[in-house]
Amino acid sequence: MRIAIVGAGLAGTALAWRLRRHPSPPAVDLYGAAPAGADATAASGGLVRGFQPDPGACRLAAESLAELRGDVALREAAGYREIGSRYLLPPGAGTSHLGIVEECLPGSAALLDGPGAHPFRGLPAGATVVAERDAGYLSPAGLRAALIVRLAAAGARIRPLPVAGVGGSEPAPSLLLADGLRVEYELVVLATGAWTPGLLAAHGFGTGDMRAKQIQFTIFAGRVAGLGAFVDDISGLYGRPDGPGALLLGLPCDRWDVDVDTVAPDTALVHRVVGVAARTLGITLTAADALRTVASFDCYHPSPGLTLRPVPGAGGAVLTFSGGSGGAVKSVLAASRVAAGEVLGVPSPTV
């Protein structure tokens, strides 16, 4: 079996690596190189934890973190920093699936209550805070680089030549390369992130409701004692320390269908972050405290999650592995393992 994976971001690289690790590995060509700009892999804040509000997403995140923590070389290459995590849930949100985190990361997760037990202020009645000991952040670009090395050692071909076109299933799925050569494969997987909707539309395929959306965070000068990684699912604020004397803080952006070649920082969003941080964490900041703002983009899907999806009109011969909606780094190891099992038609064992 010959498989082409288009896109050498973290998702595409991880999937190619999983496929080549199979006892009877297919031939895999990975097209692309690490972009010079801030793609989603390079720009991500890298928050990783086991808990997610959705049980299925929680399973993938917890298994991914358990695998990362158990692989010393991969953990060090990814620059993993274990600083703990706090996740604020709105009233009525379920936490019965915390057992998934306990299964994968024993003793890591607990529910917090009471003043001083967490950093959040002014919580509504019934809000819940999930604390995790075994959580923190990493460098997605470092993780990608480590997997590229392993992938090359496993015998995959890494081809930086740009892909100019994608063909469907007649007579076979194919790629048109920038040098004019057309190459046929049994399966083509597009792991092209925010470029995916435009790529599909340009070649006559349905986009499957995928859309490109801006993602953005700001590094501020400041420090909050004892603050680890956190997500406030009520206000949308997320963040973590960014070395001594600096904080990474962000909110979801509302810029949809962005041109990935012209994304620019949303200054109004920076001011919103300052206001929300003051209300939620009691942090006194101004826009003048912003050291830098990172504006990038990712691929969003109505049912978020990094998973294989068939491309409409391609007869099952072209798939996408995208739609992580800005948070795929925490689940990419397990999600790529599951996807490789689906491609090869074999069971996907848990960690």
Tab-separated table of C-alpha atoms in Angstrom:
chain	number	residue	atom	x	y	z
A	1	MET	CA	0.000	0.000	0.000
A	2	ARG	CA	1.303	3.448	-0.974
A	3	ILE	CA	0.054	6.381	1.064
A	4	ALA	CA	0.718	10.073	0.552
A	5	ILE	CA	0.344	12.471	3.462
A	6	VAL	CA	0.281	16.116	2.454
A	7	GLY	CA	1.324	18.461	5.239
A	8	ALA	CA	4.340	18.139	7.528
A	9	GLY	CA	2.844	19.866	10.525
A	10	LEU	CA	2.540	17.983	13.776
A	11	ALA	CA	-0.600	16.093	12.701
A	12	GLY	CA	0.741	14.863	9.364
A	13	THR	CA	4.128	13.961	10.788
A	14	ALA	CA	2.606	12.025	13.679
A	15	LEU	CA	0.284	10.075	11.361
A	16	ALA	CA	3.143	9.172	9.009
A	17	TRP	CA	5.213	8.012	11.983
A	18	ARG	CA	2.382	5.836	13.290
A	19	LEU	CA	1.886	4.207	9.902
A	20	ARG	CA	5.566	3.382	9.539
A	21	ARG	CA	5.674	1.851	13.042
A	22	HIS	CA	3.189	-0.860	12.038
A	23	PRO	CA	4.692	-4.401	11.852
A	24	SER	CA	3.838	-4.455	8.125
A	25	PRO	CA	4.209	-0.772	7.334
A	26	PRO	CA	2.887	0.772	4.143
A	27	ALA	CA	5.078	2.917	1.932
A	28	VAL	CA	4.573	6.490	3.140
A	29	ASP	CA	5.505	9.723	1.399
A	30	LEU	CA	5.215	12.835	3.577
A	31	TYR	CA	4.985	16.018	1.521
A	32	GLY	CA	5.951	19.360	2.974
A	33	ALA	CA	8.494	20.946	5.238
A	34	ALA	CA	8.243	22.843	8.490
A	35	PRO	CA	6.891	26.267	7.424
A	36	ALA	CA	9.054	29.305	7.955
A	37	GLY	CA	6.088	31.214	9.394
A	38	ALA	CA	3.901	30.638	12.408
A	39	ASP	CA	1.655	27.773	11.343
A	40	ALA	CA	-0.530	26.192	14.020
A	41	THR	CA	2.282	23.859	15.090
A	42	ALA	CA	4.888	26.599	15.433
A	43	ALA	CA	2.486	29.109	16.997
A	44	SER	CA	0.666	26.916	19.499
A	45	GLY	CA	0.968	27.679	23.195
A	46	GLY	CA	1.396	23.936	23.691
A	47	LEU	CA	-0.927	23.358	26.683
A	48	VAL	CA	-1.272	19.644	27.473
A	49	ARG	CA	-3.433	17.956	30.094
A	50	GLY	CA	-5.540	14.855	30.506
A	51	PHE	CA	-8.947	16.390	31.185
A	52	GLN	CA	-11.302	17.552	28.451
A	53	PRO	CA	-15.036	18.329	28.849
A	54	ASP	CA	-15.933	15.778	26.160
A	55	PRO	CA	-15.273	12.157	27.234
A	56	GLY	CA	-13.959	11.073	23.829
A	57	ALA	CA	-11.583	14.015	23.644
A	58	CYS	CA	-10.584	13.354	27.254
A	59	ARG	CA	-9.575	9.801	26.376
A	60	LEU	CA	-7.320	10.984	23.553
A	61	ALA	CA	-5.761	13.764	25.630
A	62	ALA	CA	-5.105	11.549	28.652
A	63	GLU	CA	-3.604	8.740	26.576
A	64	SER	CA	-1.430	11.215	24.657
A	65	LEU	CA	-0.059	12.758	27.833
A	66	ALA	CA	0.574	9.340	29.379
A	67	GLU	CA	2.538	8.283	26.300
A	68	LEU	CA	4.539	11.502	26.254
A	69	ARG	CA	5.436	11.248	29.938
A	70	GLY	CA	6.488	7.624	29.435
A	71	ASP	CA	8.852	8.363	26.547
A	72	VAL	CA	11.847	10.180	28.035
A	73	ALA	CA	13.490	11.041	24.710
A	74	LEU	CA	10.272	12.376	23.173
A	75	ARG	CA	9.392	14.301	26.325
A	76	GLU	CA	12.786	16.007	26.415
A	77	ALA	CA	12.756	16.802	22.687
A	78	ALA	CA	9.325	18.385	23.074
A	79	GLY	CA	10.545	20.520	25.981
A	80	TYR	CA	7.723	19.302	28.215
A	81	ARG	CA	7.310	21.378	31.380
A	82	GLU	CA	5.136	19.865	34.116
A	83	ILE	CA	3.611	22.836	35.930
A	84	GLY	CA	0.112	21.501	36.602
A	85	SER	CA	-3.208	22.595	35.151
A	86	ARG	CA	-6.520	24.086	36.284
A	87	TYR	CA	-9.668	23.770	34.158
A	88	LEU	CA	-12.716	25.871	35.093
A	89	LEU	CA	-16.062	24.408	34.020
A	90	PRO	CA	-19.405	26.249	33.987
A	91	PRO	CA	-22.281	25.173	36.261
A	92	GLY	CA	-23.825	21.882	35.178
A	93	ALA	CA	-20.787	20.620	33.273
A	94	GLY	CA	-20.157	16.924	33.800
A	95	THR	CA	-17.022	15.521	35.379
A	96	SER	CA	-18.026	11.865	35.689
A	97	HIS	CA	-15.407	10.934	33.097
A	98	LEU	CA	-12.553	12.028	35.372
A	99	GLY	CA	-12.018	8.290	35.761
A	100	ILE	CA	-10.432	8.323	32.298
A	101	VAL	CA	-7.702	10.647	33.568
A	102	GLU	CA	-7.253	8.493	36.669
A	103	GLU	CA	-6.879	5.401	34.500
A	104	CYS	CA	-4.166	6.962	32.324
A	105	LEU	CA	-2.516	9.265	34.880
A	106	PRO	CA	-3.134	7.777	38.337
A	107	GLY	CA	-3.462	10.313	41.127
A	108	SER	CA	-3.150	13.306	38.817
A	109	ALA	CA	-6.661	14.812	38.765
A	110	ALA	CA	-8.915	16.155	41.498
A	111	LEU	CA	-11.856	18.531	41.916
A	112	LEU	CA	-11.042	21.759	43.760
A	113	ASP	CA	-13.262	23.902	45.927
A	114	GLY	CA	-12.878	26.753	48.373
A	115	PRO	CA	-11.011	30.092	48.392
A	116	GLY	CA	-7.310	29.797	47.605
A	117	ALA	CA	-7.665	26.368	46.040
A	118	HIS	CA	-7.538	27.778	42.508
A	119	PRO	CA	-6.732	31.084	40.777
A	120	PHE	CA	-10.213	31.961	39.517
A	121	ARG	CA	-12.306	34.772	40.988
A	122	GLY	CA	-16.009	35.540	41.134
A	123	LEU	CA	-17.176	32.078	40.149
A	124	PRO	CA	-20.874	31.473	39.651
A	125	ALA	CA	-22.561	28.980	41.959
A	126	GLY	CA	-22.006	25.438	40.718
A	127	ALA	CA	-18.822	26.117	38.774
A	128	THR	CA	-16.248	23.327	38.948
A	129	VAL	CA	-12.452	23.394	38.835
A	130	VAL	CA	-10.515	20.319	37.721
A	131	ALA	CA	-6.899	20.333	38.916
A	132	GLU	CA	-4.209	18.138	37.378
A	133	ARG	CA	-0.758	17.478	38.722
A	134	ASP	CA	0.607	15.719	35.637
A	135	ALA	CA	0.054	18.474	33.072
A	136	GLY	CA	1.720	21.564	31.688
A	137	TYR	CA	2.989	22.596	28.281
A	138	LEU	CA	5.438	21.653	25.552
A	139	SER	CA	6.851	22.900	22.260
A	140	PRO	CA	4.729	21.480	19.414
A	141	ALA	CA	7.500	22.432	16.987
A	142	GLY	CA	10.000	20.489	19.102
A	143	LEU	CA	7.690	17.478	19.155
A	144	ARG	CA	7.316	17.668	15.376
A	145	ALA	CA	11.069	17.849	14.887
A	146	ALA	CA	11.584	14.774	17.068
A	147	LEU	CA	8.957	12.804	15.148
A	148	ILE	CA	10.512	13.823	11.816
A	149	VAL	CA	13.789	12.247	12.955
A	150	ARG	CA	12.009	9.056	14.001
A	151	LEU	CA	9.992	9.020	10.802
A	152	ALA	CA	13.075	9.259	8.605
A	153	ALA	CA	14.703	6.452	10.587
A	154	ALA	CA	11.578	4.342	10.022
A	155	GLY	CA	12.006	4.562	6.251
A	156	ALA	CA	9.386	7.092	5.193
A	157	ARG	CA	10.193	9.439	2.343
A	158	ILE	CA	10.022	13.083	3.373
A	159	ARG	CA	9.516	15.144	0.244
A	160	PRO	CA	9.672	18.945	0.575
A	161	LEU	CA	8.548	19.405	-3.053
A	162	PRO	CA	5.318	21.478	-3.079
A	163	VAL	CA	2.062	19.807	-4.080
A	164	ALA	CA	0.314	21.694	-6.899
A	165	GLY	CA	-2.819	19.574	-7.212
A	166	VAL	CA	-4.867	16.770	-5.712
A	167	GLY	CA	-6.750	14.260	-7.855
A	168	GLY	CA	-9.677	12.099	-6.784
A	169	SER	CA	-10.273	8.375	-7.204
A	170	GLU	CA	-10.288	8.040	-11.019
A	171	PRO	CA	-8.278	6.000	-11.866
A	172	ALA	CA	-6.547	6.407	-8.502
A	173	PRO	CA	-5.964	9.244	-6.086
A	174	SER	CA	-2.977	11.272	-7.143
A	175	LEU	CA	-0.856	14.307	-6.459
A	176	LEU	CA	0.382	16.774	-9.040
A	177	LEU	CA	3.776	18.002	-7.902
A	178	ALA	CA	5.252	21.426	-8.545
A	179	ASP	CA	7.689	19.969	-11.086
A	180	GLY	CA	4.769	18.679	-13.190
A	181	LEU	CA	5.025	15.029	-12.152
A	182	ARG	CA	1.775	13.278	-11.239
A	183	VAL	CA	2.113	10.458	-8.690
A	184	GLU	CA	-0.623	7.917	-7.950
A	185	TYR	CA	-1.303	6.407	-4.543
A	186	GLU	CA	-3.774	4.026	-2.961
A	187	LEU	CA	-4.669	6.710	-0.433
A	188	VAL	CA	-4.049	10.443	-0.048
A	189	VAL	CA	-4.393	12.121	3.356
A	190	LEU	CA	-4.518	15.900	3.584
A	191	ALA	CA	-3.074	17.007	6.926
A	192	THR	CA	-2.930	20.592	5.769
A	193	GLY	CA	-4.473	22.448	8.710
A	194	ALA	CA	-5.974	25.831	7.901
A	195	TRP	CA	-5.056	25.415	4.228
A	196	THR	CA	-7.451	22.441	3.968
A	197	PRO	CA	-10.734	24.230	3.080
A	198	GLY	CA	-9.103	26.300	0.338
A	199	LEU	CA	-7.190	23.319	-1.022
A	200	LEU	CA	-10.314	21.209	-1.270
A	201	ALA	CA	-12.387	23.947	-2.886
A	202	ALA	CA	-9.651	24.744	-5.402
A	203	HIS	CA	-9.678	21.153	-6.656
A	204	GLY	CA	-13.431	20.686	-6.907
A	205	PHE	CA	-14.017	18.843	-3.632
A	206	GLY	CA	-16.485	19.643	-0.894
A	207	THR	CA	-14.957	21.241	2.167
A	208	GLY	CA	-16.908	19.103	4.636
A	209	ASP	CA	-17.800	22.224	6.648
A	210	MET	CA	-14.143	22.873	7.496
A	211	ARG	CA	-13.187	26.532	7.937
A	212	ALA	CA	-9.989	28.427	8.663
A	213	LYS	CA	-10.022	30.535	11.813
A	214	GLN	CA	-7.473	32.858	13.384
A	215	ILE	CA	-5.856	31.855	16.658
A	216	GLN	CA	-4.004	34.357	18.793
A	217	PHE	CA	-2.305	34.813	22.138
A	218	THR	CA	-0.164	37.503	23.737
A	219	ILE	CA	2.930	37.295	25.926
A	220	PHE	CA	2.689	39.874	28.729
A	221	ALA	CA	5.296	41.040	31.174
A	222	GLY	CA	4.012	39.899	34.536
A	223	ARG	CA	3.903	37.077	37.023
A	224	VAL	CA	1.313	35.354	39.188
A	225	ALA	CA	2.758	33.232	41.978
A	226	GLY	CA	1.731	29.599	41.750
A	227	LEU	CA	-0.064	29.970	38.432
A	228	GLY	CA	0.289	26.930	36.195
A	229	ALA	CA	-1.450	26.224	32.916
A	230	PHE	CA	-5.163	27.025	32.984
A	231	VAL	CA	-8.339	27.187	30.923
A	232	ASP	CA	-11.441	29.140	31.946
A	233	ASP	CA	-14.292	27.556	30.003
A	234	ILE	CA	-16.659	30.305	31.176
A	235	SER	CA	-14.817	33.392	29.903
A	236	GLY	CA	-12.670	31.561	27.342
A	237	LEU	CA	-9.414	32.810	28.861
A	238	TYR	CA	-6.461	30.433	28.812
A	239	GLY	CA	-2.796	30.776	29.620
A	240	ARG	CA	0.356	29.734	31.418
A	241	PRO	CA	3.649	31.180	32.641
A	242	ASP	CA	6.093	31.846	29.830
A	243	GLY	CA	9.376	31.758	31.637
A	244	PRO	CA	10.425	34.084	34.464
A	245	GLY	CA	8.414	37.287	34.546
A	246	ALA	CA	6.102	36.604	31.601
A	247	LEU	CA	2.594	35.255	31.037
A	248	LEU	CA	0.994	33.775	27.950
A	249	LEU	CA	-2.694	34.726	27.814
A	250	GLY	CA	-5.309	34.310	25.124
A	251	LEU	CA	-8.988	34.291	24.206
A	252	PRO	CA	-10.788	32.687	21.262
A	253	CYS	CA	-10.699	34.870	18.159
A	254	ASP	CA	-13.776	35.546	16.022
A	255	ARG	CA	-12.002	35.992	12.672
A	256	TRP	CA	-13.283	33.188	10.429
A	257	ASP	CA	-12.310	32.189	6.868
A	258	VAL	CA	-9.041	34.069	7.192
A	259	ASP	CA	-6.469	34.355	4.428
A	260	VAL	CA	-3.622	32.400	5.991
A	261	ASP	CA	-1.064	34.459	4.089
A	262	THR	CA	-2.211	37.793	5.508
A	263	VAL	CA	-3.158	37.035	9.130
A	264	ALA	CA	-2.339	39.960	11.410
A	265	PRO	CA	-2.776	40.493	15.160
A	266	ASP	CA	-6.194	41.631	16.361
A	267	THR	CA	-5.350	44.531	18.692
A	268	ALA	CA	-8.911	44.738	20.018
A	269	LEU	CA	-8.573	41.144	21.198
A	270	VAL	CA	-5.432	42.038	23.157
A	271	HIS	CA	-7.423	44.668	25.071
A	272	ARG	CA	-10.185	42.119	25.719
A	273	VAL	CA	-7.632	39.703	27.172
A	274	VAL	CA	-6.428	42.409	29.564
A	275	GLY	CA	-9.981	43.032	30.784
A	276	VAL	CA	-10.922	39.381	31.184
A	277	ALA	CA	-7.647	38.601	32.990
A	278	ALA	CA	-8.388	41.376	35.496
A	279	ARG	CA	-11.871	40.027	36.236
A	280	THR	CA	-11.024	36.321	36.213
A	281	LEU	CA	-7.536	36.228	37.759
A	282	GLY	CA	-7.164	39.647	39.372
A	283	ILE	CA	-4.145	40.397	37.183
A	284	THR	CA	-3.409	44.078	36.641
A	285	LEU	CA	-2.134	44.439	33.094
A	286	THR	CA	-2.350	46.970	30.295
A	287	ALA	CA	-1.834	46.625	26.573
A	288	ALA	CA	1.541	48.310	27.133
A	289	ASP	CA	2.631	45.209	29.063
A	290	ALA	CA	2.315	43.121	25.891
A	291	LEU	CA	5.751	41.885	24.835
A	292	ARG	CA	4.516	40.262	21.629
A	293	THR	CA	1.337	38.889	20.074
A	294	VAL	CA	1.337	35.691	18.047
A	295	ALA	CA	-1.370	35.527	15.374
A	296	SER	CA	-1.765	32.295	13.437
A	297	PHE	CA	-4.584	30.062	12.198
A	298	ASP	CA	-6.005	26.568	12.362
A	299	CYS	CA	-8.669	24.400	10.762
A	300	TYR	CA	-12.007	24.216	12.588
A	301	HIS	CA	-14.797	21.674	12.160
A	302	PRO	CA	-18.341	21.697	13.609
A	303	SER	CA	-17.423	18.472	15.413
A	304	PRO	CA	-13.963	19.466	16.643
A	305	GLY	CA	-11.223	16.927	16.941
A	306	LEU	CA	-8.206	15.630	15.069
A	307	THR	CA	-9.646	12.688	13.178
A	308	LEU	CA	-9.787	11.152	9.717
A	309	ARG	CA	-12.660	12.469	7.608
A	310	PRO	CA	-13.492	11.399	4.023
A	311	VAL	CA	-13.378	14.185	1.456
A	312	PRO	CA	-16.799	14.657	-0.180
A	313	GLY	CA	-16.685	13.557	-3.806
A	314	ALA	CA	-13.400	11.630	-3.575
A	315	GLY	CA	-14.827	8.127	-3.239
A	316	GLY	CA	-13.041	7.447	0.046
A	317	ALA	CA	-9.620	7.672	-1.615
A	318	VAL	CA	-8.804	11.124	-0.231
A	319	LEU	CA	-9.120	11.850	3.482
A	320	THR	CA	-8.403	14.796	5.722
A	321	PHE	CA	-6.591	14.585	9.047
A	322	SER	CA	-7.320	18.017	10.374
A	323	GLY	CA	-10.049	19.932	12.201
A	324	GLY	CA	-8.242	20.009	15.542
A	325	SER	CA	-9.757	23.459	16.141
A	326	GLY	CA	-6.743	24.972	17.849
A	327	GLY	CA	-6.213	22.271	20.455
A	328	ALA	CA	-4.828	19.233	18.663
A	329	VAL	CA	-1.419	19.239	20.352
A	330	LYS	CA	-2.823	17.708	23.538
A	331	SER	CA	-4.332	14.727	21.682
A	332	VAL	CA	-2.118	14.262	18.624
A	333	LEU	CA	-0.223	11.199	19.845
A	334	ALA	CA	-3.335	9.149	20.549
A	335	ALA	CA	-5.333	10.606	17.644
A	336	SER	CA	-2.602	9.668	15.163
A	337	ARG	CA	-2.453	6.144	16.589
A	338	VAL	CA	-6.214	5.749	16.183
A	339	ALA	CA	-6.116	7.185	12.655
A	340	ALA	CA	-3.303	4.861	11.590
A	341	GLY	CA	-5.349	1.909	12.830
A	342	GLU	CA	-8.305	3.072	10.762
A	343	VAL	CA	-6.179	3.442	7.644
A	344	LEU	CA	-4.652	-0.015	8.018
A	345	GLY	CA	-7.821	-1.712	9.248
A	346	VAL	CA	-6.231	-2.955	12.462
A	347	PRO	CA	-7.222	-2.508	16.128
A	348	SER	CA	-5.781	0.535	17.852
A	349	PRO	CA	-4.403	-0.573	21.241
A	350	THR	CA	-4.434	1.927	24.074
A	351	VAL	CA	-1.256	3.058	25.796
